[in-house]
Amino acid sequence: MIAQGTPVMRFTYASGTRPLDGYTIKRGIGVGGFGEVYFAISDAGKEVAAKRIQRNLDIELRGVRQCLNMKHVNLISLWDIRVTDFGETWVVMEYVPGYSLRDLLARHPQGLPEDQVRMWITSIAAGVSYLHARGIVHRDLKPGNVFFDSDSNVVKIGDYGLSKFISGSRRSGNTESVGTFHYMAPEIGRGSYGKEIDIYAIGVMFYELLCGHPPFDGETTHEIIMKHLTAEPDVTRIPLPYRRVIERCLRKDPAERYSDVSHMLMDTPWRPQSGEAVLAAAPWPDIEIASGAASPHVPTQWQPDPVAPVVAEVAGPVVIDERAAAEAEDAVERIRLRLDQGWQNHGGPSNVPQLAVPIHQDSLRASSIPREPIARFVYHSAHGLADWWHSLDWTTPWKVVLLVVIAITIIGNSTWILPSVLALGVLYAIYFGIRALIVKDAPAMPRTVYRPRATEEDFQHMVAQRLAARDWTEQAAEIAGSLLKGAIACAAFCALFLSIRGFSLGPEVVAVGVWAAIASTLMTWTVLLVTRLWSWQPGEWLFRMLVMGAAGAGLGLALYLAITRLVPEPQVFAVDRWSIGRSLNWASPQLASRFIVAVGVLFGVLRWWRLADPWRRNRIVIWRVAFGIGLAIGAGYAFGFESWLPWVFGVSIVATQLAAPWYYLEVKKMRYQHKLAARRGAL
Amino acid sequence: MFSTSQSTPSPVAQTSWMMWVDGVGGFLVCTGTSVWLGRAVVEPRVDIPLAGDVQRRHAKLIWQAGRHALLAASPVKVNGRQVQELATLEHGDIVRLSDAVTLCYRQPPLLGPTALLDLICPARTVPWSDGIVLMGETLILGQSPAAHIVCSELSKALILVHRSGELFVQSARWVEIDGKRGRGLQQVAMGSRLVCEDVAITLEPRGI
């Protein structure tokens, strides 16, 4: 034969030969595990990829025959299987110009931007879902088997010739080890598997697309396999919305993974209406230069690039729209930039639409970047400062000297720095609280949509949905009822306290008692109302603490104003323990600020929403109450408010628990019913 | 045993031909001093046949005064501006023939007059090519990203030289041309197969 043996890229057939009747070989594309793949053109002019099957003939052919009639935009089409007079077997299939996901990942060691990840994953999921729906498991999903067709801008899955029928009775059909270790589910070693192994492989690729490296890696094959079997994936670098999905895909027990690709998609933050909708209309981020509106369900369509309309305006002889001209320049510049970066067009691998790496880092960081503008500014400044510090070309001793100088400067000026920082903090907490109540940021966590094996959280979710579906009058009644309960509890406890301490009922004592009752009621109400907004779902605790802190600061001011109006000179109310103020002047803003800070801190530090959690195990959780009161005693002592702060807070903590809605029993009941139903189903 | 489509090598009479590089890609190489861009049809035959909404003979690229210039037979825009008859091209220019056919003209500096035309989706050449080369005197294949055609496998650069209608290959190592091994500057003909240690190349006259 021609040119055998010499080049590193060893191809049996040279360009121009016709080993397969009707097709002329043009060039070799690559050598895979199962044989050489060539680019060939039929006598009529059809461009195809022709694969010469060399090894594992049986496995390969059995799979390919099953898949000959699969038609899906995200699958590489198989045209035919041909056996030549010389006994060679050829698989003729669709030619996909472009590059594989492996090539793309090699060029992005830090992972890809999220919109690209979305395109890859939804496309792969669509193709795999099609295969599964026809009873076929791919079995060898990996980046080297997924391609981007740069002619039609579509992701295509190849090499599903390895696939086999899922047989209901005989799940452990073929026990030969085929596939790539990084993407192989742990149960493959046992030789018994179903379509869950594809879900696992998608999970691995999902992880790798976001991070740039697979979740389980090692020096040796053995090490990788051991990690698949035993290690938990490190998901700390995965942006929050995808963590759960990936973790679930990577479960060791196939039964714990998603049972279906569409279920997996529904758990992603891409928030489909239904699984079908996603699969039918793979959302199409414009990974090419075009930034215009993407056409969602016609992925093959070329998106007209932004130069077109704008340029038309510019070219007109009439008036040149300056802005349009600038946009046109921009567009041209973008194309140029892309081409400059990626023009080593030849060779496939390099023909990759380049997206600058920083974009990706931003998107990775995105989940931890605060959304509030001031916090974001501080965050970015801090990062800038940190970057500068790391880039500083000084030796360590000099850096230490600099740090010491800074520290001395700060300590020397602590008299004014500390109070101003504190004041700024309080102001910011108040601002943040108000903003949080007015501005609704998008939720950080994707809501659970589907889970076949329900957990406690799922039952809570179900109960919550039922409760949320109630009539508004019922909901209002629930809120009003709990507020009333809270008020009554506070009043009763305050009366109890007064009687226990055996005050003689002078007018001043009554006034203090009334004030305490009002104070604890106000606290309880604040907690009940604010946590009501957050009840039913978990949320970000830092955000909640800040909101509660701001609410507490406001309450502190109200309490201070109330006590100064009610009691002219209530000396017992504050002890000047730390001689913060030179004299205890009741009208002084210094005392007011002490009230604000004390109540604000207690509100911020104690996780009140836990106290009001509708899912708490008992209506009154003893240790939470004890912890809260302990904290209040400490704070009372620290702020010189030990005469009233602990018991006002103690009262409101207990009252909150008594008054807050409690639905643990409903969750328990529902779980029990489900268990019964499942058992009945099993019988 | 197997018949080859091109049995007798012919001299470089053609102004455009395909260069198939195993494991790398297929490239449309134009060696003429004037290169027609147009629709991929049998007649009239153009040097760069495009499957796209362009005219049969849409534009012509000519080499004059040390530069490529574009002669518009049908409306063409370069960097968004309508070409009035003739426009000289510079590295990075965006040439728009129609809604579907946009090209980027690139002339890697320091590598002589050879230029590359990058087709931007969705248009394509017939047959599919991974790149279009407007070949001046040299065409460099190599590992370096600066090469005209980047072959990651190729440890030593391979240079094709086009001189007064004839084609040569130059390499620091041996190159086997149609079974005959040699070194230095060797002449090649259309239809030749070039094999060296790292890569195999076939030059094919265009079919259409």
XYZ file of N, CA and C in Angstrom, chain A residues 284-465:
546
model
N -29.048 28.817 23.025
C -27.889 28.974 22.191
C -27.105 30.223 22.479
N -26.154 30.143 23.365
C -25.348 31.324 23.593
C -24.478 31.548 22.370
N -24.285 32.796 22.026
C -23.557 33.073 20.801
C -22.079 32.962 21.070
N -21.561 31.784 20.865
C -20.146 31.637 21.161
C -19.314 32.125 19.993
N -19.976 32.322 18.863
C -19.241 32.940 17.764
C -19.197 34.438 18.035
N -18.729 35.160 17.060
C -18.561 36.586 17.263
C -19.869 37.319 17.456
N -20.946 36.786 16.879
C -22.204 37.503 16.919
C -22.648 37.704 18.350
N -23.163 38.883 18.649
C -23.695 39.079 19.977
C -25.171 39.423 19.890
N -25.706 39.257 18.720
C -27.118 39.561 18.538
C -27.986 38.510 19.194
N -29.306 38.672 19.072
C -30.217 37.736 19.700
C -30.010 36.348 19.112
N -29.894 35.387 19.984
C -29.701 34.029 19.507
C -31.050 33.420 19.155
N -31.042 32.577 18.142
C -32.289 31.905 17.799
C -32.314 30.588 18.543
N -33.201 30.434 19.494
C -33.094 29.339 20.439
C -33.221 27.953 19.820
N -34.203 27.712 18.979
C -34.373 26.314 18.600
C -33.859 25.998 17.205
N -33.182 26.911 16.601
C -32.572 26.577 15.317
C -31.077 26.743 15.451
N -30.470 25.803 16.153
C -29.050 25.974 16.442
C -28.204 26.032 15.187
N -28.712 25.441 14.112
C -27.881 25.386 12.926
C -27.831 26.735 12.221
N -28.711 27.623 12.617
C -28.794 28.864 11.878
C -27.634 29.790 12.205
N -27.159 30.413 11.225
C -26.101 31.388 11.420
C -26.715 32.645 12.005
N -26.071 33.151 13.028
C -26.564 34.398 13.582
C -25.879 35.540 12.851
N -26.680 36.364 12.212
C -26.071 37.442 11.463
C -25.205 38.280 12.385
N -23.990 38.553 11.975
C -23.136 39.244 12.924
C -23.464 40.726 12.942
N -23.113 41.356 14.045
C -23.604 42.702 14.272
C -23.077 43.718 13.262
N -22.111 43.324 12.486
C -21.590 44.286 11.514
C -22.683 44.629 10.503
N -23.474 43.626 10.161
C -24.385 43.779 9.040
C -25.290 45.018 9.088
N -26.196 45.108 10.050
C -27.130 46.223 10.013
C -26.424 47.558 10.206
N -25.471 47.551 11.087
C -24.815 48.806 11.418
C -24.046 49.339 10.224
N -23.356 48.438 9.584
C -22.545 48.848 8.448
C -23.413 49.426 7.346
N -24.597 48.848 7.179
C -25.489 49.353 6.156
C -25.748 50.837 6.366
N -25.909 51.211 7.624
C -26.148 52.620 7.911
C -24.916 53.462 7.581
N -23.795 52.930 7.968
C -22.574 53.711 7.798
C -22.300 53.958 6.313
N -22.555 52.879 5.549
C -22.173 52.970 4.158
C -23.044 53.934 3.367
N -24.234 54.188 3.846
C -25.130 55.077 3.124
C -24.489 56.431 2.907
N -24.772 57.060 1.767
C -24.123 58.323 1.466
C -24.703 59.492 2.259
N -25.775 59.255 2.978
C -26.486 60.383 3.597
C -25.749 60.930 4.824
N -26.180 60.511 5.991
C -25.549 61.019 7.190
C -24.910 59.844 7.930
N -23.735 60.044 8.416
C -23.095 58.964 9.153
C -23.465 59.075 10.623
N -24.102 58.032 11.089
C -24.445 57.980 12.497
C -23.185 57.628 13.285
N -22.741 58.578 14.080
C -21.451 58.391 14.749
C -21.435 57.184 15.667
N -22.558 57.020 16.378
C -22.572 55.925 17.334
C -22.555 54.584 16.612
N -23.365 54.522 15.536
C -23.415 53.282 14.763
C -22.033 52.976 14.197
N -21.359 54.041 13.756
C -20.023 53.840 13.200
C -19.090 53.277 14.263
N -19.223 53.831 15.473
C -18.372 53.356 16.558
C -18.669 51.898 16.851
N -19.971 51.551 16.826
C -20.340 50.158 17.093
C -19.773 49.244 16.021
N -19.830 49.725 14.774
C -19.307 48.925 13.671
C -17.813 48.681 13.872
N -17.126 49.769 14.253
C -15.699 49.644 14.530
C -15.465 48.593 15.603
N -16.269 48.683 16.636
C -16.163 47.744 17.743
C -16.321 46.325 17.262
N -17.366 46.136 16.447
C -17.672 44.786 15.975
C -16.510 44.246 15.158
N -16.002 45.089 14.276
C -14.881 44.675 13.445
C -13.686 44.336 14.322
N -13.491 45.171 15.340
C -12.370 44.973 16.252
C -12.503 43.623 16.969
N -13.744 43.317 17.345
C -13.964 42.051 18.049
C -13.622 40.869 17.160
N -14.087 40.947 15.919
C -13.808 39.850 14.993
C -12.302 39.699 14.835
N -11.665 40.835 14.680
C -10.236 40.826 14.454
C -9.511 40.195 15.630
N -9.947 40.588 16.804
C -9.340 40.094 18.028
C -9.482 38.584 18.091
N -10.688 38.136 17.769
C -10.956 36.707 17.842
C -10.041 35.975 16.871
N -9.926 36.541 15.690
C -9.145 35.861 14.677
C -7.664 35.902 15.031
N -7.236 37.040 15.574
C -5.828 37.138 15.952
C -5.481 36.069 16.956
N -6.411 35.832 17.871
C -6.115 34.859 18.909
C -6.191 33.451 18.384
N -7.108 33.244 17.481
C -7.387 31.854 17.166
C -7.179 31.467 15.729
N -6.317 32.186 15.029
C -6.324 31.854 13.629
C -5.563 30.628 13.256
N -4.855 30.021 14.099
C -4.146 28.846 13.625
C -5.216 27.851 13.270
N -6.091 28.341 12.417
C -7.292 27.675 11.995
C -7.016 26.252 11.584
N -5.878 26.087 10.961
C -5.535 24.789 10.425
C -5.209 23.861 11.545
N -5.682 22.671 11.419
C -5.340 21.712 12.438
C -6.456 21.531 13.427
N -7.574 22.092 13.135
C -8.743 21.815 13.960
C -8.613 22.305 15.377
N -7.728 21.702 16.169
C -7.706 22.029 17.575
C -7.626 23.518 17.838
N -6.905 24.203 16.981
C -6.701 25.606 17.269
C -7.874 26.460 16.806
N -8.755 25.881 16.054
C -9.868 26.676 15.546
C -10.923 26.834 16.618
N -10.580 27.560 17.629
C -11.461 27.658 18.776
C -11.851 29.106 18.981
N -13.132 29.371 19.095
C -13.497 30.742 19.394
C -12.918 31.105 20.746
N -12.064 32.071 20.743
C -11.377 32.412 21.983
C -12.214 33.343 22.818
N -12.352 33.025 24.044
C -12.949 33.965 24.968
C -11.901 34.178 26.029
N -11.611 35.414 26.274
C -10.490 35.706 27.154
C -10.693 35.049 28.508
N -9.627 34.577 29.088
C -9.703 33.862 30.361
C -10.283 34.709 31.493
N -9.957 36.008 31.587
C -10.496 36.787 32.695
C -12.007 36.733 32.815
N -12.698 36.677 31.685
C -14.152 36.607 31.726
C -14.563 35.418 32.582
N -13.824 34.351 32.334
C -14.184 33.137 33.036
C -13.924 33.263 34.527
N -12.780 33.834 34.849
C -12.493 33.955 36.275
C -13.549 34.784 36.956
N -13.981 35.822 36.261
C -15.041 36.642 36.821
C -16.271 35.807 37.082
N -16.593 34.976 36.071
C -17.831 34.229 36.227
C -17.701 33.197 37.335
N -16.469 32.720 37.524
C -16.280 31.778 38.621
C -16.431 32.474 39.957
N -15.861 33.650 40.004
C -15.957 34.400 41.237
C -17.378 34.900 41.475
N -18.111 35.030 40.350
C -19.373 35.760 40.387
C -20.260 35.370 41.559
N -20.280 34.075 41.881
C -21.228 33.660 42.891
C -20.868 34.233 44.261
N -19.585 34.573 44.465
C -19.234 35.071 45.777
C -19.153 36.597 45.813
N -19.288 37.238 44.663
C -19.222 38.694 44.644
C -20.536 39.259 45.165
N -20.456 40.172 46.145
C -21.703 40.744 46.651
C -22.417 41.527 45.550
N -23.738 41.524 45.613
C -24.484 42.215 44.572
C -24.682 43.681 44.917
N -24.647 43.968 46.202
C -24.909 45.334 46.623
C -23.723 46.189 46.179
N -23.987 47.376 45.556
C -22.905 48.148 44.919
C -21.766 48.534 45.853
N -22.083 48.997 47.070
C -21.006 49.436 47.969
C -20.144 48.246 48.364
N -20.823 47.144 48.732
C -20.086 45.941 49.117
C -19.233 45.459 47.959
N -19.780 45.593 46.737
C -19.037 45.136 45.573
C -17.781 45.982 45.387
N -17.965 47.294 45.610
C -16.824 48.196 45.489
C -15.741 47.800 46.487
N -16.166 47.573 47.729
C -15.214 47.196 48.770
C -14.533 45.885 48.400
N -15.366 44.937 47.904
C -14.847 43.619 47.516
C -13.770 43.760 46.455
N -14.100 44.549 45.403
C -13.138 44.700 44.315
C -11.886 45.442 44.784
N -12.080 46.457 45.625
C -10.918 47.189 46.118
C -10.028 46.257 46.910
N -10.667 45.442 47.758
C -9.885 44.535 48.582
C -9.106 43.562 47.695
N -9.797 43.064 46.646
C -9.109 42.144 45.745
C -7.960 42.835 45.023
N -8.223 44.077 44.609
C -7.181 44.850 43.940
C -5.978 45.020 44.845
N -6.293 45.357 46.122
C -5.243 45.567 47.109
C -4.448 44.271 47.305
N -5.192 43.163 47.403
C -4.538 41.867 47.608
C -3.645 41.539 46.419
N -4.172 41.796 45.206
C -3.374 41.513 44.012
C -2.099 42.348 44.015
N -2.274 43.636 44.389
C -1.124 44.528 44.430
C -0.095 44.016 45.433
N -0.620 43.602 46.591
C 0.266 43.108 47.657
C 1.057 41.898 47.175
N 0.343 40.987 46.467
C 1.041 39.799 46.000
C 2.044 40.125 44.898
N 1.709 41.151 44.106
C 2.604 41.478 42.995
C 3.765 42.351 43.458
N 3.687 42.831 44.707
C 4.716 43.719 45.241
C 6.067 43.014 45.207
N 7.060 43.695 44.618
C 8.344 43.042 44.410
C 9.267 43.288 45.601
N 8.781 43.017 46.805
C 9.593 43.229 47.996
C 9.902 41.900 48.649
N 10.985 41.892 49.437
C 11.265 40.678 50.188
C 10.384 40.656 51.427
N 10.242 39.474 52.004
C 9.319 39.311 53.129
C 9.620 40.255 54.304
N 10.891 40.393 54.751
C 11.136 41.305 55.882
C 10.596 42.703 55.634
N 10.772 43.222 54.426
C 10.281 44.567 54.136
C 8.762 44.626 54.219
N 8.140 43.562 53.729
C 6.681 43.519 53.827
C 6.247 43.542 55.290
N 6.980 42.772 56.131
C 6.638 42.731 57.552
C 6.803 44.111 58.160
N 7.900 44.792 57.816
C 8.128 46.139 58.349
C 6.974 47.050 57.976
N 6.551 46.976 56.719
C 5.445 47.805 56.257
C 4.191 47.519 57.073
N 3.926 46.231 57.292
C 2.738 45.846 58.052
C 2.801 46.405 59.475
N 3.992 46.307 60.102
C 4.137 46.796 61.472
C 3.884 48.296 61.523
N 4.441 49.026 60.537
C 4.236 50.483 60.511
C 2.752 50.793 60.405
N 2.078 50.069 59.514
C 0.644 50.311 59.357
C -0.093 50.029 60.657
N 0.259 48.900 61.296
C -0.422 48.521 62.532
C -0.225 49.581 63.600
N 1.022 50.084 63.741
C 1.299 51.109 64.759
C 0.495 52.367 64.480
N 0.446 52.738 63.204
C -0.323 53.921 62.832
C -1.784 53.762 63.241
N -2.324 52.586 62.966
C -3.736 52.368 63.280
C -3.954 52.405 64.783
N -3.076 51.714 65.540
C -3.273 51.666 66.987
C -3.118 53.053 67.588
N -2.144 53.793 67.116
C -1.931 55.144 67.636
C -3.122 56.051 67.423
N -3.876 55.788 66.386
C -5.026 56.635 66.075
C -6.346 55.943 66.369
N -6.264 54.904 67.236
C -7.470 54.102 67.434
C -8.603 54.917 68.023
N -8.261 55.993 68.738
C -9.313 56.782 69.400
C -10.339 57.297 68.397
N -9.867 57.667 67.234
C -10.871 58.125 66.259
C -11.179 57.088 65.182
N -10.198 56.187 64.907
C -10.451 55.222 63.819
C -11.542 54.233 64.210
N -11.420 53.655 65.415
C -12.365 52.616 65.806
C -13.809 53.122 65.830
N -14.052 54.288 66.538
C -15.446 54.762 66.528
C -15.961 55.048 65.127
N -15.091 55.597 64.247
C -15.606 55.903 62.907
C -15.910 54.632 62.132
N -15.041 53.616 62.294
C -15.319 52.345 61.602
C -16.622 51.755 62.103
N -16.789 51.815 63.442
C -18.010 51.275 64.036
C -19.231 52.008 63.510
N -19.116 53.339 63.482
C -20.252 54.159 63.013
C -20.557 53.823 61.562
N -19.509 53.718 60.738
C -19.716 53.376 59.321
C -20.401 52.026 59.206
N -19.945 51.083 60.047
C -20.531 49.745 60.019
C -22.008 49.779 60.338
N -22.348 50.530 61.390
C -23.761 50.602 61.783
C -24.578 51.250 60.674
N -24.045 52.362 60.123
C -24.751 53.041 59.027
C -24.966 52.090 57.864
N -23.899 51.327 57.547
C -24.000 50.420 56.413
C -25.026 49.324 56.696
N -25.015 48.822 57.939
C -25.967 47.761 58.276
C -27.391 48.263 58.099
N -27.631 49.509 58.543
C -28.981 50.070 58.398
C -29.335 50.203 56.919
N -28.390 50.777 56.158
C -28.625 50.945 54.710
C -28.876 49.602 54.057
N -28.051 48.606 54.439
C -28.165 47.290 53.796
C -29.517 46.667 54.108
N -29.927 46.849 55.388
C -31.220 46.280 55.778
C -32.343 46.883 54.968
N -32.316 48.217 54.836
C -33.382 48.885 54.083
C -33.343 48.442 52.630
N -32.118 48.395 52.076
C -32.005 48.006 50.671
C -32.523 46.592 50.459
N -32.173 45.717 51.415
C -32.580 44.318 51.263
C -34.090 44.189 51.255
N -34.740 45.074 52.011
C -36.198 44.985 52.045
C -36.808 45.568 50.778
N -36.119 46.530 50.163
C -36.686 47.180 48.971
C -36.272 46.460 47.698
N -34.941 46.255 47.549
C -34.445 45.663 46.300
C -34.463 44.155 46.426
N -35.007 43.506 45.443
C -35.024 42.038 45.448
C -33.928 41.529 44.523
N -32.861 40.990 45.115
C -31.834 40.379 44.265
C -32.305 38.994 43.876
N -31.810 38.526 42.744
C -32.172 37.181 42.309
C -31.704 36.178 43.361
N -32.476 35.144 43.610
C -32.083 34.183 44.640
C -30.785 33.490 44.265
N -29.982 33.234 45.289
C -28.664 32.650 45.023
C -28.755 31.150 44.795
N -29.754 30.514 45.365
C -29.825 29.060 45.306
C -30.934 28.625 44.350
N -30.641 27.649 43.527
C -31.713 27.122 42.687
C -32.678 26.335 43.566
N -33.952 26.451 43.289
C -34.906 25.693 44.091
C -34.949 24.262 43.606
N -35.215 23.399 44.511
C -35.330 21.998 44.132
C -36.575 21.837 43.281
N -36.426 21.211 42.167
C -37.590 20.983 41.337
C -37.959 19.510 41.356
N -36.949 18.693 41.313
C -37.253 17.285 41.211
C -36.276 16.458 42.012
N -36.741 15.482 42.643
C -35.880 14.531 43.352
C -36.648 13.253 43.538
N -36.173 12.195 43.006
C -36.946 10.972 43.153
C -36.904 10.428 44.580
N -35.746 10.473 45.219
C -35.668 9.961 46.581
C -35.754 11.152 47.503
N -36.939 11.349 48.083
C -37.181 12.585 48.811
C -36.427 12.610 50.122
N -35.898 13.765 50.452
C -35.227 13.940 51.727
C -36.123 14.791 52.611
N -35.668 14.985 53.832
C -36.388 15.838 54.770
C -36.711 17.182 54.111
N -35.683 17.745 53.441
C -35.846 19.038 52.779
C -36.992 19.006 51.770
N -37.099 17.894 51.062
C -38.146 17.800 50.045
C -39.528 17.824 50.676
N -39.646 17.114 51.798
C -40.953 17.106 52.450
C -41.275 18.492 52.967
N -40.245 19.149 53.522
C -40.454 20.524 53.971
C -40.932 21.373 52.806
N -40.262 21.153 51.681
C -40.603 21.925 50.496
C -42.057 21.677 50.094
N -42.454 20.414 50.152
C -43.825 20.085 49.760
C -44.828 20.735 50.709
N -44.530 20.626 52.010
C -45.432 21.240 52.988
C -45.479 22.738 52.739
N -44.292 23.314 52.497
C -44.237 24.758 52.278
C -45.088 25.149 51.080
N -45.011 24.333 50.036
C -45.818 24.657 48.851
C -47.297 24.621 49.165
